[in-house]
XYZ file of C-alpha atoms in Angstrom:
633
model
C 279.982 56.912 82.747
C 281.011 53.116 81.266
C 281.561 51.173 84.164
C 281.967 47.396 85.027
C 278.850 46.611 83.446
C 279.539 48.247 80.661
C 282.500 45.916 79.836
C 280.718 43.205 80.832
C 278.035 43.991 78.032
C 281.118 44.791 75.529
C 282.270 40.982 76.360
C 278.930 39.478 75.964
C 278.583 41.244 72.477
C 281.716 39.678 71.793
C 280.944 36.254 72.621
C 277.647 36.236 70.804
C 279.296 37.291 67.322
C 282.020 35.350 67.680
C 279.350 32.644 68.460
C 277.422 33.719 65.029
C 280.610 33.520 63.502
C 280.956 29.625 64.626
C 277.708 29.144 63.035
C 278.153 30.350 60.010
C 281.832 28.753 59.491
C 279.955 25.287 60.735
C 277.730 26.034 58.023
C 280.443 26.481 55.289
C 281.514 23.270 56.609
C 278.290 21.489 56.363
C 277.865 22.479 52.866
C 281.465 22.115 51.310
C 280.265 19.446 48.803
C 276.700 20.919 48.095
C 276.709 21.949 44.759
C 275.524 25.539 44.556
C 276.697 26.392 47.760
C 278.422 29.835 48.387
C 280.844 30.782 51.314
C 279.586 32.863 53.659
C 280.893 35.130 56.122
C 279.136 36.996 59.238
C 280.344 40.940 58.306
C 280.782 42.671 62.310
C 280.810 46.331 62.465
C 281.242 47.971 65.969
C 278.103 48.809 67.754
C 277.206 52.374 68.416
C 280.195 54.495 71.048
C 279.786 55.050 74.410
C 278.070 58.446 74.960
C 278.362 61.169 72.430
C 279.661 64.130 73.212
C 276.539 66.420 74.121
C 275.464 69.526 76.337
C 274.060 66.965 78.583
C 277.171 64.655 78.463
C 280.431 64.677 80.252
C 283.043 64.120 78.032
C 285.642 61.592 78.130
C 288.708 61.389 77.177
C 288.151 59.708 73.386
C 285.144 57.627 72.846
C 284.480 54.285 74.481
C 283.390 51.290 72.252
C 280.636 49.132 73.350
C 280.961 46.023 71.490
C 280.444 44.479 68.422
C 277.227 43.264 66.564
C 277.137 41.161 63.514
C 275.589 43.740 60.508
C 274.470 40.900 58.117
C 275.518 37.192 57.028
C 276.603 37.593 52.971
C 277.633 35.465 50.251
C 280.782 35.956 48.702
C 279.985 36.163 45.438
C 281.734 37.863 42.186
C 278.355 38.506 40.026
C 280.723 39.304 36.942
C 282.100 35.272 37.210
C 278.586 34.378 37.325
C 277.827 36.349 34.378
C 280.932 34.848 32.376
C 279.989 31.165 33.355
C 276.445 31.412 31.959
C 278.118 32.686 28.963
C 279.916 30.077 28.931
C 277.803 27.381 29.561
C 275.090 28.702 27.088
C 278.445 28.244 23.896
C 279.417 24.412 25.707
C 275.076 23.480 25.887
C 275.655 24.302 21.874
C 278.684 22.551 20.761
C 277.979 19.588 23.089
C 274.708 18.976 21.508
C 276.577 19.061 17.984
C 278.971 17.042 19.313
C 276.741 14.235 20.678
C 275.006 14.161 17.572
C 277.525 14.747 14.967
C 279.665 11.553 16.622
C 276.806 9.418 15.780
C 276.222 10.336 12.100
C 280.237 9.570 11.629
C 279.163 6.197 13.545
C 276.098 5.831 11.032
C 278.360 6.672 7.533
C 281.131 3.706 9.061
C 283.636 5.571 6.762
C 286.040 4.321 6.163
C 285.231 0.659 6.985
C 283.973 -2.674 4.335
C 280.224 -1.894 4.836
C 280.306 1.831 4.388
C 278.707 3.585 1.141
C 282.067 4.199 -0.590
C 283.675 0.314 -0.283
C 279.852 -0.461 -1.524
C 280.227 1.677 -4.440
C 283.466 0.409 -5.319
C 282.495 -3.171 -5.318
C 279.511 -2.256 -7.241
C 281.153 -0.569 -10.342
C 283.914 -3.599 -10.058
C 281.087 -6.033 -10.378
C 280.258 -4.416 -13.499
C 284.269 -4.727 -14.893
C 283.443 -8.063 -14.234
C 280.225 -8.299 -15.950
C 281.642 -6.772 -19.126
C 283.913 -10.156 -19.822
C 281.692 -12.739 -18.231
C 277.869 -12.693 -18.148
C 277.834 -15.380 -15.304
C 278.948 -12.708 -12.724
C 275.487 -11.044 -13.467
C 274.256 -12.291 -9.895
C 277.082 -10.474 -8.252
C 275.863 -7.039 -9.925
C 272.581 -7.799 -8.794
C 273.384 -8.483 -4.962
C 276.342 -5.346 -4.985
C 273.734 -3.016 -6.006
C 271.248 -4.539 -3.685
C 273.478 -3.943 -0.698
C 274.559 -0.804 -1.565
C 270.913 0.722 -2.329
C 270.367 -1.268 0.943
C 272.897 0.488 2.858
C 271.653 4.526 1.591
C 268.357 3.721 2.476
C 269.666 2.501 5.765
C 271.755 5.228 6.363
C 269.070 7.813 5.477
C 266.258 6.433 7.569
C 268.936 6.075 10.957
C 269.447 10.024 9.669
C 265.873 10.749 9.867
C 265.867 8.877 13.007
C 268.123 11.235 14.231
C 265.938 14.031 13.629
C 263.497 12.773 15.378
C 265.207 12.457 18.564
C 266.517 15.825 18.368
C 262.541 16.319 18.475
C 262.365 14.380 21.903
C 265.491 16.181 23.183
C 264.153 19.376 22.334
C 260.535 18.355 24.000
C 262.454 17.412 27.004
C 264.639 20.354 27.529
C 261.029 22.454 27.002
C 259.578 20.964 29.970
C 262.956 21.407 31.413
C 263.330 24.885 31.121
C 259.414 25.770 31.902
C 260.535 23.582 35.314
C 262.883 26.126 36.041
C 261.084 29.183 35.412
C 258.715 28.245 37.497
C 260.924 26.963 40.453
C 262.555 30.613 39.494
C 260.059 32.616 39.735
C 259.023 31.270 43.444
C 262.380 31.759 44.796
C 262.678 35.409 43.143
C 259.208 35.927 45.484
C 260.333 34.194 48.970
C 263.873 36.203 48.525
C 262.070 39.341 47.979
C 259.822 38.787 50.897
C 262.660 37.900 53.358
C 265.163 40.906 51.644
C 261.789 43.087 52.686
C 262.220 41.994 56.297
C 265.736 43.200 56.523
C 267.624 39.429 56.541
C 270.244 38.051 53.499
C 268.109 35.151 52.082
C 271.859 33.202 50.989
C 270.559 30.162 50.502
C 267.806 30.796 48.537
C 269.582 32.724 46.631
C 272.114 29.700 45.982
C 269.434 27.816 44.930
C 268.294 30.785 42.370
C 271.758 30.647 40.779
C 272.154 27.222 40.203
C 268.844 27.228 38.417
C 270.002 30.347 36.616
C 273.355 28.530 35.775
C 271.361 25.083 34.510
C 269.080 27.150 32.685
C 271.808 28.869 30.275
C 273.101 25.601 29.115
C 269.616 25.465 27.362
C 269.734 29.266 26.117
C 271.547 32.389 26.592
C 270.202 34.583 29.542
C 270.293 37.496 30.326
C 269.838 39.094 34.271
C 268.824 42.834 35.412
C 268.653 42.613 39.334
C 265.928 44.787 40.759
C 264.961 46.062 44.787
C 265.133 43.502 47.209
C 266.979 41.073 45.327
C 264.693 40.163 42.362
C 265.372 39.450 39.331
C 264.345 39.690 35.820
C 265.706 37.218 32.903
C 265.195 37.609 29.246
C 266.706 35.525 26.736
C 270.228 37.163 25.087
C 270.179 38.565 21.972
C 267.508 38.248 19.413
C 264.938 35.219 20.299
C 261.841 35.611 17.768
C 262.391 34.575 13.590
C 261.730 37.238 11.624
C 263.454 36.607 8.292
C 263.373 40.336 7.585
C 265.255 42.373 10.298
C 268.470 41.007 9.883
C 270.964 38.441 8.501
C 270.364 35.902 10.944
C 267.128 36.076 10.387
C 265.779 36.884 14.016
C 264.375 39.988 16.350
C 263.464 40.735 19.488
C 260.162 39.999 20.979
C 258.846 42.677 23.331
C 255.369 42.683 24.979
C 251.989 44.751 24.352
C 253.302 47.179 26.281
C 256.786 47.568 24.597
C 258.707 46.597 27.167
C 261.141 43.000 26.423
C 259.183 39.600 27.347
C 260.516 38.487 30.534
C 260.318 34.617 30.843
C 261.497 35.677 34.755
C 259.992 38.724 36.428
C 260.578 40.675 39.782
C 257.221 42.091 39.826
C 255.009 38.811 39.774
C 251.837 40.976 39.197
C 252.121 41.987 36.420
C 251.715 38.501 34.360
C 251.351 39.634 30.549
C 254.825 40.071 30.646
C 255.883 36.814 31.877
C 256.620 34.599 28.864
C 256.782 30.203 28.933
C 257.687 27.750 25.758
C 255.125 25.391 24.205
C 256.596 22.304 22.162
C 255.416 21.704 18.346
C 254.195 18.194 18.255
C 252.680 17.691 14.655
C 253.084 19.207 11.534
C 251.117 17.776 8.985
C 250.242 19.107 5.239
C 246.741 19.606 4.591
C 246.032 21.806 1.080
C 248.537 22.153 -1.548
C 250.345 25.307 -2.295
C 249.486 28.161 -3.555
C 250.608 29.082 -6.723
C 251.027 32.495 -6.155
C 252.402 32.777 -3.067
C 253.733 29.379 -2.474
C 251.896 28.666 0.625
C 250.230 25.609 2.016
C 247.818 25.475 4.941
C 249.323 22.889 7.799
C 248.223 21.356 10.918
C 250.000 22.361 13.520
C 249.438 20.690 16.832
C 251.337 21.863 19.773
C 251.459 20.866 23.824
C 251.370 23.880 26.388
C 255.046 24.495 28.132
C 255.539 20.698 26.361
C 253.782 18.738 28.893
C 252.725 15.676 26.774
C 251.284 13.551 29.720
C 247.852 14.771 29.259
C 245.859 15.376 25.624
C 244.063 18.143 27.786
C 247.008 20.435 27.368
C 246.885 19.626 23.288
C 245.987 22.636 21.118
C 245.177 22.274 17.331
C 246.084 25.229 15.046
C 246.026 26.216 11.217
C 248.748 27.691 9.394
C 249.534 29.144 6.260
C 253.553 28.778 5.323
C 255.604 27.544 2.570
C 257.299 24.618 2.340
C 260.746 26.456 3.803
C 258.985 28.236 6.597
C 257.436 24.927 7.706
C 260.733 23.046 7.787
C 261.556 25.524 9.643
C 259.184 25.701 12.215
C 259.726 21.556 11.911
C 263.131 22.133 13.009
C 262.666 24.387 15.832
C 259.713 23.275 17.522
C 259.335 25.587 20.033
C 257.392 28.536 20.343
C 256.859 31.664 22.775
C 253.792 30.947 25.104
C 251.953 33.030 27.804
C 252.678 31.851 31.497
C 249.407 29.452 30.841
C 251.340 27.846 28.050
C 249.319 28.929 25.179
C 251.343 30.668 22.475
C 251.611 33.879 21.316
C 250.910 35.422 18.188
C 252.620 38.671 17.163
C 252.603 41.461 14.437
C 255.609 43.994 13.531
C 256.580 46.579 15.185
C 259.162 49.108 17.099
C 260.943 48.743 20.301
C 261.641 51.680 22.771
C 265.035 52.456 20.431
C 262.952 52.335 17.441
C 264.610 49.271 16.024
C 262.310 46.800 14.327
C 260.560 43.882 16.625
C 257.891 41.327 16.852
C 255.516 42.738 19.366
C 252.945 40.282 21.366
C 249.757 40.406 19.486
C 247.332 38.473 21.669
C 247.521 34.571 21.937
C 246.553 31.310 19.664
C 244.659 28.753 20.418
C 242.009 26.090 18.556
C 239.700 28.562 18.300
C 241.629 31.040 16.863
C 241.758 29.796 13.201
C 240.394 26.863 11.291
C 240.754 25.604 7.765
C 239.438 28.287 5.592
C 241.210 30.946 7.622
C 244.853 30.114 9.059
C 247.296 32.278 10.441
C 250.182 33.553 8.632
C 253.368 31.708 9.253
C 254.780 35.328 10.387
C 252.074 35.762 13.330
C 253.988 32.887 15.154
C 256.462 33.217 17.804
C 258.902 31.209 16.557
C 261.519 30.849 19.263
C 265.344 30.832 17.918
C 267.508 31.136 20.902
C 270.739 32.402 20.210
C 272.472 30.060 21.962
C 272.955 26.892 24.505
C 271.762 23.236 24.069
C 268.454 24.337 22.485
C 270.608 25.608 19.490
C 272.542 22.762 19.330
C 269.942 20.403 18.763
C 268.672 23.032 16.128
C 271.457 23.287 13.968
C 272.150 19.693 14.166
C 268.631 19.090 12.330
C 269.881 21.588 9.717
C 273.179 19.348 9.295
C 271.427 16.212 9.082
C 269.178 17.480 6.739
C 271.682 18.538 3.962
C 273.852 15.626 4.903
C 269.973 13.999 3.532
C 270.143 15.943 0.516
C 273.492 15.219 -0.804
C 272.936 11.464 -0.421
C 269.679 12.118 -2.219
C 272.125 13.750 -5.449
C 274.319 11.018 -5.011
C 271.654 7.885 -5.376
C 269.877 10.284 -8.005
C 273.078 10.691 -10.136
C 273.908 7.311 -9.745
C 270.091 5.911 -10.670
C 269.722 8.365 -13.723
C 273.187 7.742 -15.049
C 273.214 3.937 -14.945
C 269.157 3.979 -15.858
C 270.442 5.794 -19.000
C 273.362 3.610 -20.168
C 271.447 0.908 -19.348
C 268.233 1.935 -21.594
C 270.482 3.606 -23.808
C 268.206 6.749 -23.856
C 269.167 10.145 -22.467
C 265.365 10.436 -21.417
C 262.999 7.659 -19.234
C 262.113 4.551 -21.051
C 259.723 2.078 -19.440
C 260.399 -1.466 -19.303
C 259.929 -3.799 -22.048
C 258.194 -0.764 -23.887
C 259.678 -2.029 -27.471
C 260.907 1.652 -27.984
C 263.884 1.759 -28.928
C 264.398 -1.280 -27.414
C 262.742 -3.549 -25.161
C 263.827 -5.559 -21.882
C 264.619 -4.264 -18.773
C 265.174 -0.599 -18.916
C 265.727 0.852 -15.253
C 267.945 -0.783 -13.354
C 267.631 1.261 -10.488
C 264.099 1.698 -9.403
C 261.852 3.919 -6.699
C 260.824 1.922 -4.142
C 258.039 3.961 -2.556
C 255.963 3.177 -6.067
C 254.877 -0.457 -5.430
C 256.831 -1.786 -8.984
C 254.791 0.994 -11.127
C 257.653 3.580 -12.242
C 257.401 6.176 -14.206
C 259.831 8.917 -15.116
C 258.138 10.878 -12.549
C 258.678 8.264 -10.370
C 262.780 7.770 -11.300
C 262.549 12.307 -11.118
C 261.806 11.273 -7.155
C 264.522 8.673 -6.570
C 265.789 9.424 -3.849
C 268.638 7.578 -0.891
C 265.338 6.818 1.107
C 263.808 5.141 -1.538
C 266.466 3.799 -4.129
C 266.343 0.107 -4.891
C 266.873 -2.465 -7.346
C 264.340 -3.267 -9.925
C 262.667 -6.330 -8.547
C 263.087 -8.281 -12.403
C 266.716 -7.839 -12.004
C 266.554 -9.441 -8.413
C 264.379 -12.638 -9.569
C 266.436 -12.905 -12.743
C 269.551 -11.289 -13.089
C 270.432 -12.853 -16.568
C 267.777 -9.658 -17.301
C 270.517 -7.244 -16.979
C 271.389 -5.516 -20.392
C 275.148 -5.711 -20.936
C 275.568 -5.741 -24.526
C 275.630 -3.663 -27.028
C 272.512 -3.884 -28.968
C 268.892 -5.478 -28.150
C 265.995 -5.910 -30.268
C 262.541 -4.723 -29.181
C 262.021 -7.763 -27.518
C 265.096 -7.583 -25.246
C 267.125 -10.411 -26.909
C 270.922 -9.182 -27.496
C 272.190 -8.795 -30.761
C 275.657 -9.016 -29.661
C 278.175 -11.979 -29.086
C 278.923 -13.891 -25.743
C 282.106 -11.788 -25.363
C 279.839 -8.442 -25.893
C 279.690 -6.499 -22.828
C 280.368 -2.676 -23.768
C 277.339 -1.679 -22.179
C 278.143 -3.274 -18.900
C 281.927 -1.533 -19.437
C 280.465 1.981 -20.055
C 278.424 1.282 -16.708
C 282.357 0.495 -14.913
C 283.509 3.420 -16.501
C 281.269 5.714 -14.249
C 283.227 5.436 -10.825
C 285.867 7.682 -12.780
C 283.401 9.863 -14.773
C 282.930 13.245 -13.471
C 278.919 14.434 -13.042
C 277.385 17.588 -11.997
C 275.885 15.896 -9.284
C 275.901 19.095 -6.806
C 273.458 20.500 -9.795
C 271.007 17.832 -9.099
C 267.649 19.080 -7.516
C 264.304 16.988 -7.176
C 262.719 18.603 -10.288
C 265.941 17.145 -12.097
C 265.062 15.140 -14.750
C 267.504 12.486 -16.532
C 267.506 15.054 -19.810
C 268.464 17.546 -17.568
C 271.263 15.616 -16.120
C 272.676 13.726 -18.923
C 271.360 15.221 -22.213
C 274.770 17.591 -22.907
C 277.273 14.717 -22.359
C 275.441 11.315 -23.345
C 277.193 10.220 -26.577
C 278.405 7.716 -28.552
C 281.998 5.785 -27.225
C 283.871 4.745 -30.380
C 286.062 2.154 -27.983
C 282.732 0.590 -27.141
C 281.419 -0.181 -30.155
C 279.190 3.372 -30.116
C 277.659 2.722 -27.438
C 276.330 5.283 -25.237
C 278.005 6.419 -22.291
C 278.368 9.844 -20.203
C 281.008 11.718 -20.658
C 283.054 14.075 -17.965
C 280.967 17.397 -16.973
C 283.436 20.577 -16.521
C 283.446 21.320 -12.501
C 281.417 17.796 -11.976
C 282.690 14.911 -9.277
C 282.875 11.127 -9.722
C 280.446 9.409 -7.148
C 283.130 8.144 -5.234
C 284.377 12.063 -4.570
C 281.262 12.870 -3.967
C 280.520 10.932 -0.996
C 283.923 10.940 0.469
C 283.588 14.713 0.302
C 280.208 14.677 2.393
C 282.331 12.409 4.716
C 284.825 14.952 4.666
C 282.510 17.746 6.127
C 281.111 15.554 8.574
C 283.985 15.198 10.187
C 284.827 18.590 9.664
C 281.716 19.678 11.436
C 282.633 16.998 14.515
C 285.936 17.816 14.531
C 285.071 21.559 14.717
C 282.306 20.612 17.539
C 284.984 18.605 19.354
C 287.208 21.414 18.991
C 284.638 23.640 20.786
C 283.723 21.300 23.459
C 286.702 20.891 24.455
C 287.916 24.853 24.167
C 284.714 25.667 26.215
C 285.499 23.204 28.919
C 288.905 24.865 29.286
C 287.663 28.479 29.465
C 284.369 26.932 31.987
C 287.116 25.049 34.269
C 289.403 28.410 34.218
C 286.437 30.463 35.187
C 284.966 27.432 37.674
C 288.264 28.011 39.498
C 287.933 31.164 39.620
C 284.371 31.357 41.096
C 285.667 28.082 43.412
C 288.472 30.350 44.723
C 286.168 32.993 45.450
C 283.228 31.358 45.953
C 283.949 27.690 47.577
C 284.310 26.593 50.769
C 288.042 25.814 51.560
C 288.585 23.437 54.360
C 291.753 24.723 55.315
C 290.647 28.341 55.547
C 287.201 27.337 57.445
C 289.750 25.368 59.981
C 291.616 28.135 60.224
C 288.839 30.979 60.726
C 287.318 27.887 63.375
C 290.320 28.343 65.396
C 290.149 32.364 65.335
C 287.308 32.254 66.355
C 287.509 29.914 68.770
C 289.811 31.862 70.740
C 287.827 34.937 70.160
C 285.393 33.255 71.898
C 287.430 32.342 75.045
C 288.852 35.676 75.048
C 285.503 37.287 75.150
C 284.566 34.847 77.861
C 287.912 35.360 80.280
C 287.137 38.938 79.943
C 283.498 38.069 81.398
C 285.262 36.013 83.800
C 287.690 38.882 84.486
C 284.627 41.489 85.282
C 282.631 38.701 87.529
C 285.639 38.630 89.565
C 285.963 42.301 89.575
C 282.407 43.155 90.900
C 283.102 40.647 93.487
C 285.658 42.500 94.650
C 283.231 45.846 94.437
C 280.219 44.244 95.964
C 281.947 42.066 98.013
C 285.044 43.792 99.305
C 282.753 46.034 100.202
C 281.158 44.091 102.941
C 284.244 43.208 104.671
């Protein structure tokens, strides 16, 4: 039969989870402003009745309770928030990286500002209205064009420079992310281990989160929970390039065994299946192409999980890939790896629905193919994550890149067209060649070929390399502005000739196919249909408007245009991400934080639980006095 002892036992089971519950609310407390950190609360269930009915037990009327006993210390958690927040954060790591980057080409163009490309241009073709009525202004053509070829190469190389530091970014966020796996990984084992022993690992598993949430900024995740609270985490979506299964050009990359590549796994013995990243450090050319299939064996040098600090972890590898598939492996950078860091290779195949895949095909390494015998551009594990920061920095490179290419049209269309008027030939002309005429022939020069052009040379003008034909910078009177010149470069004209220069003005409004321009382009190509003879300038040759083409000017303020659209569009994101993240933050805070004023007010509650648990104990001391006591007397 419950007695006094028995009560006394319910009251000291009282004491001691109200006790627990202290600790754990002094905990909350503790941690309100660690990031992370998850409320908990100490869940009490009542402790097993006082005798159960039995043939060997008297019954009572109803049961007796003994007590309470705290069942477990949990998190409050709402996995689905979680879920939405990585989502989340993986879209914001994407458009903030195009954002970042994006704002600083707008800074590099200066559009619309005195030094930017299209106040250049304008001051240019001026100089040459100028030219046309007065040689003397010949030194101002000179220095315009100087300044403007100036300012394309300029912007092209800070362009390139760009690129490259979406290389270190990318480097960085691989040794990131390998970090993090690996921190992963050792907290998915010491959970299991203490989830094995029958205790709530919380903390732990706060730290596991917040590596899970940091981690999909860099790339979309994905998480299947497994027994005793492990995890595994595969990358969302498709992850591998394979320009054959589908539009987007990727599939998904399962292991030997065709299960998916976990870069996280629960079961930490089975290690094939465990994936890592491996930064691209080097790509460089090393046979020509093919002319069959196009291809062209590289050197590609790449660092296991990126770790750069030590040549040891450097591995040396041939490849065979056209000139696309190695700007694209240029762009990415990163490849799948084995947990040691070297990467995979892979073949085609089927996962378990059938659907096509890349599946793991053993690994590469130095010794794994040399000069004579590379390895296909399809064996590697190209990763292309769907999502997050690494994205970002991926598509930016693509941006930059055709942002390259139409400044490369423009300074082509404008070299060609002015090269032309100013040789009077719709095909190159060398200087002072006599034929048809001699002098200065190419105004506009490349750069890269030391003073020796050719019309090979003016076929590879490009922004990079555009620049003023050193004559015309020593002597400017050089500068062919008239109408006709004999084959030793002396004008035929008067002193108030100057159609040629005028037909050279004329260009800022003359309309050009200059989208059509490619680097196999040549000046014929370009100009042949429309150069012809201008009656109001004497016959002299000029280029006349293209159906569909763009004036230079339009051109360039159009490749503004879609830089800003493609900020404006990032900005847009960022900002519409950080709205949905802060709505969903809020959420998870409401849920999930520690709220001063509740932990107060639970402090209190339990507080008095406490003292009500002990005044009972109080209330049963003085009760067996009485008993053991009274007794006596």
């Amino acid at each position: 039969m419950p007695g006094l002892f028995s009560i006394f036992n319910t009251a000291k089971s009282g004491l001691f989870a109200q006790q627990t519950s202290i600790n754990v609310t002094s905990h909350n407390i503790a941690n309100a402003e660690t990031e992370g950190y998850t409320r908990q609360r100490a869940t009490l269930v009542t402790t097993t009745p006082y005798t159960m009915p039995s043939m060997n037990a008297a019954t009572i009327a109803g049961q007796l309770g003994t007590g309470v006993t705290v069942a477990s210390i949990d998190r409050i958690r709402d996995s689905f928030l979680d879920y939405q927040i990585r989502v989340e954060n993986a879209i914001n790591g994407h458009y903030t990286a195009r954002d970042e980057y994006l704002s600083q080409v707008e800074n590099i163009l200066s559009e619309p500002t005195e030094s930017g490309i299209s106040s250049l241009m304008s001051k240019f073709f001026n100089s040459w209205q100028n030219l046309s009525s007065s040689s003397q202004n010949s030194s101002t053509v000179a220095q315009q064009a100087y300044q403007l070829t100036n300012d394309l190469n300029s912007v092209y190389a800070k362009f390139t420079s760009l690129k490259d530091n979406t290389h270190s970014e990318t480097k960085t966020a691989v040794v990131d992310i390998n970090g993090m796996l690996s921190q992963i990984s050792e907290l998915n084992q010491k959970i299991k281990d203490v989830k094995m022993s029958g205790n709530n690992p919380n903390d732990l598993m706060d730290k596991r989160d917040l590596l899970l949430d940091q981690l999909s900024e860099k790339f979309g995740i994905n998480i299947d929970e497994k027994k005793y609270g492990g995890i595994n985490v595969t990358t969302s979506n498709s992850s591998i390039y394979d320009k054959d299964v589908n539009d987007n050009g990727t599939a998904p990359l399962i292991s030997e065994g065709g299960s998916p590549l976990n870069i996280v796994q629960a079961n930490d013995s089975d290690d094939i299946n465990v994936a890592t990243f491996s930064y691209v450090s080097s790509i460089n050319k090393k046979t020509d192409a093919d002319t069959t299939t196009g291809k062209a064996t590289y050197e590609v040098s790449y660092y296991k999980k990126g770790d750069t600090l030590s040549d040891d972890n450097k591995v040396t590898m041939y490849v065979s890939m056209t000139e696309e598939e190695a700007e694209l492996l240029n762009t990415s950078r990163v490849l799948w790896a084995n947990n040691e860091g070297t990467v995979y290779k892979v073949k085609d195949g089927k996962d378990a629905s059938g659907n096509d895949a890349k599946v793991i095909d053993g690994n590469l390494s130095s010794t794994s193919t040399t000069l004579d015998s590379p390895v296909s551009f399809e064996q590697l594990a190209l990763f292309t994550p769907p999502s997050g920061e690494l994205k970002g920095y991926m598509s930016i490179q693509n941006n930059i890149t055709e942002y390259q290419d139409e400044l490369n049209r423009l300074a082509k269309s404008l070299a060609v067209s002015v090269n032309a008027i100013i040789s009077q030939s719709s095909t190159w002309v060398a200087d002072n060649s006599g034929s048809p005429e001699g002098g200065i022939n190419n105004f506009f020069v490349n750069g890269d070929t030391d003073g020796n052009n050719s019309e090979e040379d003016e076929n590879n003008i490009t922004a990079d390399n555009i620049t003023v034909n050193i004559e015309i910078l020593n002597d400017s009177s050089k500068i062919k502005t008239d109408t006709k010149y004999d084959s030793n470069g002396n004008s035929l004209g008067t002193n108030t000739d100057g159609n040629r220069a005028l037909a050279i003005a004329q260009l800022a409004n003359t309309l050009m196919n200059i989208q059509g321009v490619t680097e196999s382009s040549t000046r014929e190509d370009l100009i042949g249909d429309f150069f012809a003879t201008d009656s109001d300038l004497n016959d002299v040759y000029s280029i006349e408007d293209m159906n569909g083409g763009s004036t230079l000017d339009n051109y360039f303020n159009n490749l503004v245009n879609k830089v800003g659209m493609h900020e404006e569009e990032a900005k847009n994101q960022v900002e519409h991400e950080a709205t949905q993240l802060a709505s969903f933050t809020q959420s998870k805070e409401s849920a999930s934080g520690v709220s001063m004023d509740e932990e107060m007010t639970n402090l209190i509650q339990f507080q008095h639980c406490y003292q009500a648990n002990a005044k009972v104990i109080s209330t049963v001391d003085e009760l067996l006095d009485v008993v053991i006591n009274g007794l006596k007397r």
